[in-house]
Amino acid sequence: MDNYSFDRIRDNIRVICGNISEACDKYRRDSVKVDIMAVTKTVPPEVVNWVFEFGLDLLGENRVQEFLSKKDSYNKSTADGKPPRIHFIGHLQTNKVKYIIDDVDMIQSVDSLRLAQEINRLAIAHNKVMDVLCEVNIGGEDSKSGVSPDEIISLLEQLAPMEGIRVKGLMTIPPPDNSDIFLGKMEELFNNIKDKQITGISMETLSMGMTHDYVNAVKHGSTVVRIGTGIFGSRNYV
C-alpha cells in the first residue's frame, strides 16, 4: 500500500466530481446523475475500501480471478450504509460467468449472443435477473471486444425476450485518438436506439469515459464514467 495515498485519492475524487459537475452544467440539459465508477484493477482491497469513505459506491471489476480474490475483503457497506454496487466491465468468457453470477450487480461487457445466453441460463438457475449492458465497438478496432454499431440492433432484439437478463443500455471504449468524435457517434447511436423503444430493452445507461476522456464523455451523455488511474494513480498492469 506504500504506492497509495489516502489524501491523494480523496483529492482526486473531489477533482473528478468537480469536473463532472462543471461538464453537466456546461453541456447537459438533462438531470440524469452521472455515476463515478472506481475501476479496481490491481488495486489492493484495503485501498479500494477508501473510496467508500469519499462518497463513491460503485466498483468496476475487469478480471474474474482478481475479483474473486478480493471480493470478501471489500467493505460490506458504503458511507450511506448500503452495500457497494459491483459491475463487471472486462471481457468475459462464457465459462467464467458461473463464478460471478451471484456477486455482481451488472455485467457491462456483453458482446455476443452466446455470452448473453449463458448469463441468461445461469441467472434463471440462480433465481435472479442480471442487469447487463451491450458493449459496442464504436471505433471498429480489431484489438477491442464489442458488437459493431451495424449489428447492435439485431443483438438487442435477440436479448429482449430473455427472462434472466435485463438490458439497461450500452457500453463502449472509444479509440483514444479523436475520442470526442467516437463519443459523439456513440451518443447518437444510443439516442437512436432509445427512440426505437424496443420492447424489453431499456436505454437508461450509457457507460463511456475513462480517466483521459471522462469530461468529453459526460458532454456526450454518459451516465457512468469508469475511472481507475484518475482515482488511484498510475499502476503497473500485468
PDB file of C-alpha atoms in Angstrom:
ATOM      1  CA  MET A   1       0.000   0.000   0.000  1.00  0.00           C
ATOM      2  CA  ASP A   2       3.076   2.242   0.005  1.00  0.00           C
ATOM      3  CA  ASN A   3       2.242   3.478  -3.510  1.00  0.00           C
ATOM      4  CA  TYR A   4      -1.202   4.751  -2.477  1.00  0.00           C
ATOM      5  CA  SER A   5      -2.140   7.858  -0.525  1.00  0.00           C
ATOM      6  CA  PHE A   6      -5.434   8.230   1.326  1.00  0.00           C
ATOM      7  CA  ASP A   7      -5.312  12.021   0.982  1.00  0.00           C
ATOM      8  CA  ARG A   8      -4.376  11.920  -2.699  1.00  0.00           C
ATOM      9  CA  ILE A   9      -7.218   9.568  -3.565  1.00  0.00           C
ATOM     10  CA  ARG A  10      -9.652  11.778  -1.631  1.00  0.00           C
ATOM     11  CA  ASP A  11      -8.406  14.847  -3.518  1.00  0.00           C
ATOM     12  CA  ASN A  12      -8.558  13.044  -6.867  1.00  0.00           C
ATOM     13  CA  ILE A  13     -12.199  12.143  -6.288  1.00  0.00           C
ATOM     14  CA  ARG A  14     -13.015  15.736  -5.339  1.00  0.00           C
ATOM     15  CA  VAL A  15     -11.450  16.989  -8.574  1.00  0.00           C
ATOM     16  CA  ILE A  16     -13.313  14.398 -10.666  1.00  0.00           C
ATOM     17  CA  CYS A  17     -16.627  15.269  -9.003  1.00  0.00           C
ATOM     18  CA  GLY A  18     -15.988  18.952  -9.646  1.00  0.00           C
ATOM     19  CA  ASN A  19     -15.104  18.362 -13.299  1.00  0.00           C
ATOM     20  CA  ILE A  20     -18.213  16.279 -13.855  1.00  0.00           C
ATOM     21  CA  SER A  21     -20.415  18.895 -12.194  1.00  0.00           C
ATOM     22  CA  GLU A  22     -18.940  21.613 -14.410  1.00  0.00           C
ATOM     23  CA  ALA A  23     -19.387  19.485 -17.539  1.00  0.00           C
ATOM     24  CA  CYS A  24     -23.021  18.795 -16.664  1.00  0.00           C
ATOM     25  CA  ASP A  25     -23.686  22.492 -16.096  1.00  0.00           C
ATOM     26  CA  LYS A  26     -21.989  23.416 -19.370  1.00  0.00           C
ATOM     27  CA  TYR A  27     -23.169  20.691 -21.734  1.00  0.00           C
ATOM     28  CA  ARG A  28     -26.198  18.872 -20.329  1.00  0.00           C
ATOM     29  CA  ARG A  29     -29.815  19.877 -20.183  1.00  0.00           C
ATOM     30  CA  ASP A  30     -30.960  16.673 -18.560  1.00  0.00           C
ATOM     31  CA  SER A  31     -30.852  15.985 -14.837  1.00  0.00           C
ATOM     32  CA  VAL A  32     -29.515  12.430 -15.167  1.00  0.00           C
ATOM     33  CA  LYS A  33     -26.999  11.601 -12.459  1.00  0.00           C
ATOM     34  CA  VAL A  34     -23.508  10.646 -13.628  1.00  0.00           C
ATOM     35  CA  ASP A  35     -22.129   7.699 -11.657  1.00  0.00           C
ATOM     36  CA  ILE A  36     -18.402   7.603 -10.947  1.00  0.00           C
ATOM     37  CA  MET A  37     -17.116   4.049 -11.078  1.00  0.00           C
ATOM     38  CA  ALA A  38     -13.847   3.266  -9.303  1.00  0.00           C
ATOM     39  CA  VAL A  39     -12.033   0.770 -11.541  1.00  0.00           C
ATOM     40  CA  THR A  40     -10.123  -1.504  -9.205  1.00  0.00           C
ATOM     41  CA  LYS A  41      -7.737  -3.451 -11.439  1.00  0.00           C
ATOM     42  CA  THR A  42      -4.526  -4.249  -9.473  1.00  0.00           C
ATOM     43  CA  VAL A  43      -5.609  -2.072  -6.522  1.00  0.00           C
ATOM     44  CA  PRO A  44      -5.455  -3.776  -3.087  1.00  0.00           C
ATOM     45  CA  PRO A  45      -8.884  -4.198  -1.482  1.00  0.00           C
ATOM     46  CA  GLU A  46      -7.842  -2.149   1.555  1.00  0.00           C
ATOM     47  CA  VAL A  47      -7.219   0.793  -0.770  1.00  0.00           C
ATOM     48  CA  VAL A  48     -10.407   0.199  -2.744  1.00  0.00           C
ATOM     49  CA  ASN A  49     -12.328   0.465   0.540  1.00  0.00           C
ATOM     50  CA  TRP A  50     -11.118   4.055   0.951  1.00  0.00           C
ATOM     51  CA  VAL A  51     -13.320   5.262  -1.894  1.00  0.00           C
ATOM     52  CA  PHE A  52     -16.433   4.383   0.090  1.00  0.00           C
ATOM     53  CA  GLU A  53     -15.429   6.980   2.670  1.00  0.00           C
ATOM     54  CA  PHE A  54     -15.395   9.628  -0.056  1.00  0.00           C
ATOM     55  CA  GLY A  55     -18.928   9.029  -1.271  1.00  0.00           C
ATOM     56  CA  LEU A  56     -18.401   6.518  -4.079  1.00  0.00           C
ATOM     57  CA  ASP A  57     -20.348   3.257  -4.049  1.00  0.00           C
ATOM     58  CA  LEU A  58     -19.694   1.739  -7.495  1.00  0.00           C
ATOM     59  CA  LEU A  59     -16.777  -0.560  -8.329  1.00  0.00           C
ATOM     60  CA  GLY A  60     -15.693  -1.826 -11.742  1.00  0.00           C
ATOM     61  CA  GLU A  61     -14.017  -5.227 -11.973  1.00  0.00           C
ATOM     62  CA  ASN A  62     -12.003  -6.271 -15.039  1.00  0.00           C
ATOM     63  CA  ARG A  63     -10.738  -9.750 -14.209  1.00  0.00           C
ATOM     64  CA  VAL A  64     -12.673 -12.656 -12.766  1.00  0.00           C
ATOM     65  CA  GLN A  65      -9.813 -14.249 -10.824  1.00  0.00           C
ATOM     66  CA  GLU A  66      -8.671 -10.960  -9.326  1.00  0.00           C
ATOM     67  CA  PHE A  67     -12.218 -10.079  -8.300  1.00  0.00           C
ATOM     68  CA  LEU A  68     -12.720 -13.453  -6.632  1.00  0.00           C
ATOM     69  CA  SER A  69      -9.516 -12.996  -4.658  1.00  0.00           C
ATOM     70  CA  LYS A  70     -10.581  -9.542  -3.392  1.00  0.00           C
ATOM     71  CA  LYS A  71     -14.354  -9.532  -3.030  1.00  0.00           C
ATOM     72  CA  ASP A  72     -14.510 -10.896   0.505  1.00  0.00           C
ATOM     73  CA  SER A  73     -12.187  -8.099   1.673  1.00  0.00           C
ATOM     74  CA  TYR A  74     -14.385  -5.293   0.385  1.00  0.00           C
ATOM     75  CA  ASN A  75     -16.434  -3.356   2.920  1.00  0.00           C
ATOM     76  CA  LYS A  76     -19.953  -4.674   3.202  1.00  0.00           C
ATOM     77  CA  SER A  77     -21.438  -1.186   3.297  1.00  0.00           C
ATOM     78  CA  THR A  78     -20.593   2.281   1.963  1.00  0.00           C
ATOM     79  CA  ALA A  79     -20.920   5.711   3.593  1.00  0.00           C
ATOM     80  CA  ASP A  80     -24.723   5.620   3.260  1.00  0.00           C
ATOM     81  CA  GLY A  81     -24.958   2.195   4.879  1.00  0.00           C
ATOM     82  CA  LYS A  82     -25.819   0.348   1.664  1.00  0.00           C
ATOM     83  CA  PRO A  83     -23.706  -2.426   0.112  1.00  0.00           C
ATOM     84  CA  PRO A  84     -21.402  -1.342  -2.701  1.00  0.00           C
ATOM     85  CA  ARG A  85     -22.516  -1.908  -6.276  1.00  0.00           C
ATOM     86  CA  ILE A  86     -20.152  -4.046  -8.323  1.00  0.00           C
ATOM     87  CA  HIS A  87     -20.138  -4.149 -12.123  1.00  0.00           C
ATOM     88  CA  PHE A  88     -18.060  -6.481 -14.255  1.00  0.00           C
ATOM     89  CA  ILE A  89     -16.576  -4.426 -17.107  1.00  0.00           C
ATOM     90  CA  GLY A  90     -13.860  -6.640 -18.625  1.00  0.00           C
ATOM     91  CA  HIS A  91     -14.027  -9.135 -21.429  1.00  0.00           C
ATOM     92  CA  LEU A  92     -15.932 -12.122 -20.056  1.00  0.00           C
ATOM     93  CA  GLN A  93     -15.570 -15.695 -21.272  1.00  0.00           C
ATOM     94  CA  THR A  94     -18.694 -17.817 -21.128  1.00  0.00           C
ATOM     95  CA  ASN A  95     -17.018 -20.401 -18.897  1.00  0.00           C
ATOM     96  CA  LYS A  96     -16.307 -17.711 -16.274  1.00  0.00           C
ATOM     97  CA  VAL A  97     -19.868 -16.428 -15.900  1.00  0.00           C
ATOM     98  CA  LYS A  98     -20.657 -19.045 -13.254  1.00  0.00           C
ATOM     99  CA  TYR A  99     -18.029 -17.593 -10.925  1.00  0.00           C
ATOM    100  CA  ILE A 100     -19.531 -14.096 -10.772  1.00  0.00           C
ATOM    101  CA  ILE A 101     -23.251 -14.604 -11.374  1.00  0.00           C
ATOM    102  CA  ASP A 102     -24.091 -14.229  -7.667  1.00  0.00           C
ATOM    103  CA  ASP A 103     -21.603 -11.481  -6.815  1.00  0.00           C
ATOM    104  CA  VAL A 104     -22.035  -8.666  -9.339  1.00  0.00           C
ATOM    105  CA  ASP A 105     -24.927  -6.279  -9.872  1.00  0.00           C
ATOM    106  CA  MET A 106     -24.334  -5.770 -13.578  1.00  0.00           C
ATOM    107  CA  ILE A 107     -22.280  -7.184 -16.445  1.00  0.00           C
ATOM    108  CA  GLN A 108     -21.373  -4.299 -18.743  1.00  0.00           C
ATOM    109  CA  SER A 109     -19.425  -6.218 -21.354  1.00  0.00           C
ATOM    110  CA  VAL A 110     -21.992  -8.389 -23.159  1.00  0.00           C
ATOM    111  CA  ASP A 111     -20.585  -8.604 -26.677  1.00  0.00           C
ATOM    112  CA  SER A 112     -22.220 -11.697 -28.178  1.00  0.00           C
ATOM    113  CA  LEU A 113     -25.418 -13.700 -28.226  1.00  0.00           C
ATOM    114  CA  ARG A 114     -23.532 -16.720 -26.881  1.00  0.00           C
ATOM    115  CA  LEU A 115     -22.383 -14.829 -23.784  1.00  0.00           C
ATOM    116  CA  ALA A 116     -25.854 -13.416 -23.211  1.00  0.00           C
ATOM    117  CA  GLN A 117     -27.366 -16.892 -23.458  1.00  0.00           C
ATOM    118  CA  GLU A 118     -25.007 -18.205 -20.779  1.00  0.00           C
ATOM    119  CA  ILE A 119     -25.716 -15.284 -18.466  1.00  0.00           C
ATOM    120  CA  ASN A 120     -29.423 -15.816 -19.020  1.00  0.00           C
ATOM    121  CA  ARG A 121     -29.188 -19.563 -18.323  1.00  0.00           C
ATOM    122  CA  LEU A 122     -27.250 -19.140 -15.096  1.00  0.00           C
ATOM    123  CA  ALA A 123     -29.312 -16.212 -13.865  1.00  0.00           C
ATOM    124  CA  ILE A 124     -32.502 -18.257 -14.236  1.00  0.00           C
ATOM    125  CA  ALA A 125     -30.838 -21.177 -12.459  1.00  0.00           C
ATOM    126  CA  HIS A 126     -29.932 -18.824  -9.602  1.00  0.00           C
ATOM    127  CA  ASN A 127     -33.418 -17.284  -9.453  1.00  0.00           C
ATOM    128  CA  LYS A 128     -32.283 -13.820 -10.415  1.00  0.00           C
ATOM    129  CA  VAL A 129     -32.346 -11.334 -13.264  1.00  0.00           C
ATOM    130  CA  MET A 130     -28.958  -9.929 -14.251  1.00  0.00           C
ATOM    131  CA  ASP A 131     -28.721  -6.349 -15.439  1.00  0.00           C
ATOM    132  CA  VAL A 132     -26.467  -6.077 -18.491  1.00  0.00           C
ATOM    133  CA  LEU A 133     -25.112  -3.557 -20.969  1.00  0.00           C
ATOM    134  CA  CYS A 134     -24.228  -4.430 -24.532  1.00  0.00           C
ATOM    135  CA  GLU A 135     -20.689  -3.459 -25.471  1.00  0.00           C
ATOM    136  CA  VAL A 136     -20.311  -1.600 -28.757  1.00  0.00           C
ATOM    137  CA  ASN A 137     -17.002  -1.432 -30.634  1.00  0.00           C
ATOM    138  CA  ILE A 138     -17.711   2.078 -31.811  1.00  0.00           C
ATOM    139  CA  GLY A 139     -14.294   2.512 -33.444  1.00  0.00           C
ATOM    140  CA  GLY A 140     -14.235  -0.838 -35.234  1.00  0.00           C
ATOM    141  CA  GLU A 141     -10.898  -1.728 -33.622  1.00  0.00           C
ATOM    142  CA  ASP A 142      -9.629  -5.283 -34.020  1.00  0.00           C
ATOM    143  CA  SER A 143      -7.977  -5.120 -30.600  1.00  0.00           C
ATOM    144  CA  LYS A 144     -11.228  -4.483 -28.748  1.00  0.00           C
ATOM    145  CA  SER A 145     -14.304  -6.525 -27.988  1.00  0.00           C
ATOM    146  CA  GLY A 146     -17.796  -5.376 -28.745  1.00  0.00           C
ATOM    147  CA  VAL A 147     -20.525  -5.547 -31.318  1.00  0.00           C
ATOM    148  CA  SER A 148     -20.320  -3.333 -34.372  1.00  0.00           C
ATOM    149  CA  PRO A 149     -22.792  -0.421 -34.498  1.00  0.00           C
ATOM    150  CA  ASP A 150     -24.439  -2.077 -37.511  1.00  0.00           C
ATOM    151  CA  GLU A 151     -25.130  -5.258 -35.526  1.00  0.00           C
ATOM    152  CA  ILE A 152     -26.253  -3.865 -32.192  1.00  0.00           C
ATOM    153  CA  ILE A 153     -29.967  -3.649 -33.008  1.00  0.00           C
ATOM    154  CA  SER A 154     -30.033  -7.299 -34.060  1.00  0.00           C
ATOM    155  CA  LEU A 155     -28.313  -8.361 -30.838  1.00  0.00           C
ATOM    156  CA  LEU A 156     -30.661  -6.305 -28.684  1.00  0.00           C
ATOM    157  CA  GLU A 157     -33.704  -7.812 -30.363  1.00  0.00           C
ATOM    158  CA  GLN A 158     -32.377 -11.304 -29.617  1.00  0.00           C
ATOM    159  CA  LEU A 159     -31.718 -10.413 -25.977  1.00  0.00           C
ATOM    160  CA  ALA A 160     -35.056  -8.716 -25.350  1.00  0.00           C
ATOM    161  CA  PRO A 161     -37.116 -11.914 -24.702  1.00  0.00           C
ATOM    162  CA  MET A 162     -34.587 -13.469 -22.315  1.00  0.00           C
ATOM    163  CA  GLU A 163     -36.062 -13.848 -18.842  1.00  0.00           C
ATOM    164  CA  GLY A 164     -32.782 -13.977 -16.937  1.00  0.00           C
ATOM    165  CA  ILE A 165     -31.260 -10.732 -18.197  1.00  0.00           C
ATOM    166  CA  ARG A 166     -32.401  -7.143 -18.293  1.00  0.00           C
ATOM    167  CA  VAL A 167     -30.717  -4.905 -20.880  1.00  0.00           C
ATOM    168  CA  LYS A 168     -30.188  -1.470 -19.346  1.00  0.00           C
ATOM    169  CA  GLY A 169     -28.149   0.232 -22.071  1.00  0.00           C
ATOM    170  CA  LEU A 170     -24.799   0.325 -23.828  1.00  0.00           C
ATOM    171  CA  MET A 171     -21.094   0.449 -23.008  1.00  0.00           C
ATOM    172  CA  THR A 172     -18.105   1.392 -25.136  1.00  0.00           C
ATOM    173  CA  ILE A 173     -14.369   2.091 -25.095  1.00  0.00           C
ATOM    174  CA  PRO A 174     -13.710   4.566 -27.926  1.00  0.00           C
ATOM    175  CA  PRO A 175     -10.356   4.823 -29.690  1.00  0.00           C
ATOM    176  CA  PRO A 176      -8.022   7.105 -27.703  1.00  0.00           C
ATOM    177  CA  ASP A 177      -7.282   9.209 -30.769  1.00  0.00           C
ATOM    178  CA  ASN A 178     -10.153  11.525 -31.693  1.00  0.00           C
ATOM    179  CA  SER A 179     -12.204  10.005 -28.894  1.00  0.00           C
ATOM    180  CA  ASP A 180     -14.544  13.004 -28.922  1.00  0.00           C
ATOM    181  CA  ILE A 181     -15.692  12.065 -32.429  1.00  0.00           C
ATOM    182  CA  PHE A 182     -16.452   8.487 -31.401  1.00  0.00           C
ATOM    183  CA  LEU A 183     -18.112   9.567 -28.164  1.00  0.00           C
ATOM    184  CA  GLY A 184     -20.416  11.698 -30.292  1.00  0.00           C
ATOM    185  CA  LYS A 185     -21.168   8.742 -32.560  1.00  0.00           C
ATOM    186  CA  MET A 186     -21.946   6.636 -29.514  1.00  0.00           C
ATOM    187  CA  GLU A 187     -24.303   9.283 -28.156  1.00  0.00           C
ATOM    188  CA  GLU A 188     -26.128   9.352 -31.476  1.00  0.00           C
ATOM    189  CA  LEU A 189     -26.383   5.546 -31.590  1.00  0.00           C
ATOM    190  CA  PHE A 190     -27.650   5.395 -28.009  1.00  0.00           C
ATOM    191  CA  ASN A 191     -30.315   8.034 -28.627  1.00  0.00           C
ATOM    192  CA  ASN A 192     -31.418   6.428 -31.893  1.00  0.00           C
ATOM    193  CA  ILE A 193     -31.913   3.083 -30.154  1.00  0.00           C
ATOM    194  CA  LYS A 194     -33.750   4.780 -27.289  1.00  0.00           C
ATOM    195  CA  ASP A 195     -36.102   6.402 -29.790  1.00  0.00           C
ATOM    196  CA  LYS A 196     -36.915   2.986 -31.285  1.00  0.00           C
ATOM    197  CA  GLN A 197     -38.358   1.883 -27.931  1.00  0.00           C
ATOM    198  CA  ILE A 198     -37.550  -1.796 -28.447  1.00  0.00           C
ATOM    199  CA  THR A 199     -39.836  -3.897 -26.276  1.00  0.00           C
ATOM    200  CA  GLY A 200     -37.908  -5.437 -23.400  1.00  0.00           C
ATOM    201  CA  ILE A 201     -34.909  -3.131 -23.822  1.00  0.00           C
ATOM    202  CA  SER A 202     -34.192  -0.172 -21.552  1.00  0.00           C
ATOM    203  CA  MET A 203     -31.831   2.556 -22.722  1.00  0.00           C
ATOM    204  CA  GLU A 204     -31.156   4.280 -19.415  1.00  0.00           C
ATOM    205  CA  THR A 205     -27.420   3.656 -19.008  1.00  0.00           C
ATOM    206  CA  LEU A 206     -24.623   4.816 -21.289  1.00  0.00           C
ATOM    207  CA  SER A 207     -21.270   3.714 -19.883  1.00  0.00           C
ATOM    208  CA  MET A 208     -18.360   5.509 -21.530  1.00  0.00           C
ATOM    209  CA  GLY A 209     -15.490   7.701 -20.486  1.00  0.00           C
ATOM    210  CA  MET A 210     -12.297   6.897 -18.612  1.00  0.00           C
ATOM    211  CA  THR A 211      -9.536   8.920 -16.971  1.00  0.00           C
ATOM    212  CA  HIS A 212      -8.414  10.629 -20.180  1.00  0.00           C
ATOM    213  CA  ASP A 213     -11.807  11.441 -21.677  1.00  0.00           C
ATOM    214  CA  TYR A 214     -14.492  11.378 -18.975  1.00  0.00           C
ATOM    215  CA  VAL A 215     -15.317  15.086 -19.297  1.00  0.00           C
ATOM    216  CA  ASN A 216     -15.991  14.683 -23.030  1.00  0.00           C
ATOM    217  CA  ALA A 217     -17.982  11.542 -22.277  1.00  0.00           C
ATOM    218  CA  VAL A 218     -20.210  13.482 -19.907  1.00  0.00           C
ATOM    219  CA  LYS A 219     -20.658  16.110 -22.629  1.00  0.00           C
ATOM    220  CA  HIS A 220     -21.931  13.354 -24.909  1.00  0.00           C
ATOM    221  CA  GLY A 221     -24.448  11.919 -22.476  1.00  0.00           C
ATOM    222  CA  SER A 222     -22.542   9.311 -20.487  1.00  0.00           C
ATOM    223  CA  THR A 223     -24.293   8.208 -17.293  1.00  0.00           C
ATOM    224  CA  VAL A 224     -21.376   6.113 -15.974  1.00  0.00           C
ATOM    225  CA  VAL A 225     -17.687   7.047 -16.192  1.00  0.00           C
ATOM    226  CA  ARG A 226     -15.151   4.318 -15.417  1.00  0.00           C
ATOM    227  CA  ILE A 227     -12.066   5.782 -13.737  1.00  0.00           C
ATOM    228  CA  GLY A 228      -9.042   3.916 -12.411  1.00  0.00           C
ATOM    229  CA  THR A 229      -5.825   5.894 -12.864  1.00  0.00           C
ATOM    230  CA  GLY A 230      -7.573   9.199 -12.222  1.00  0.00           C
ATOM    231  CA  ILE A 231      -8.584   7.957  -8.765  1.00  0.00           C
ATOM    232  CA  PHE A 232      -5.812   5.608  -7.680  1.00  0.00           C
ATOM    233  CA  GLY A 233      -2.855   6.878  -9.733  1.00  0.00           C
ATOM    234  CA  SER A 234      -0.717   5.048 -12.271  1.00  0.00           C
ATOM    235  CA  ARG A 235      -0.409   1.294 -11.834  1.00  0.00           C
ATOM    236  CA  ASN A 236       1.687  -1.435 -13.395  1.00  0.00           C
ATOM    237  CA  TYR A 237      -0.619  -3.874 -15.177  1.00  0.00           C
ATOM    238  CA  VAL A 238       0.466  -7.484 -15.581  1.00  0.00           C
TER     239      VAL A 238
END
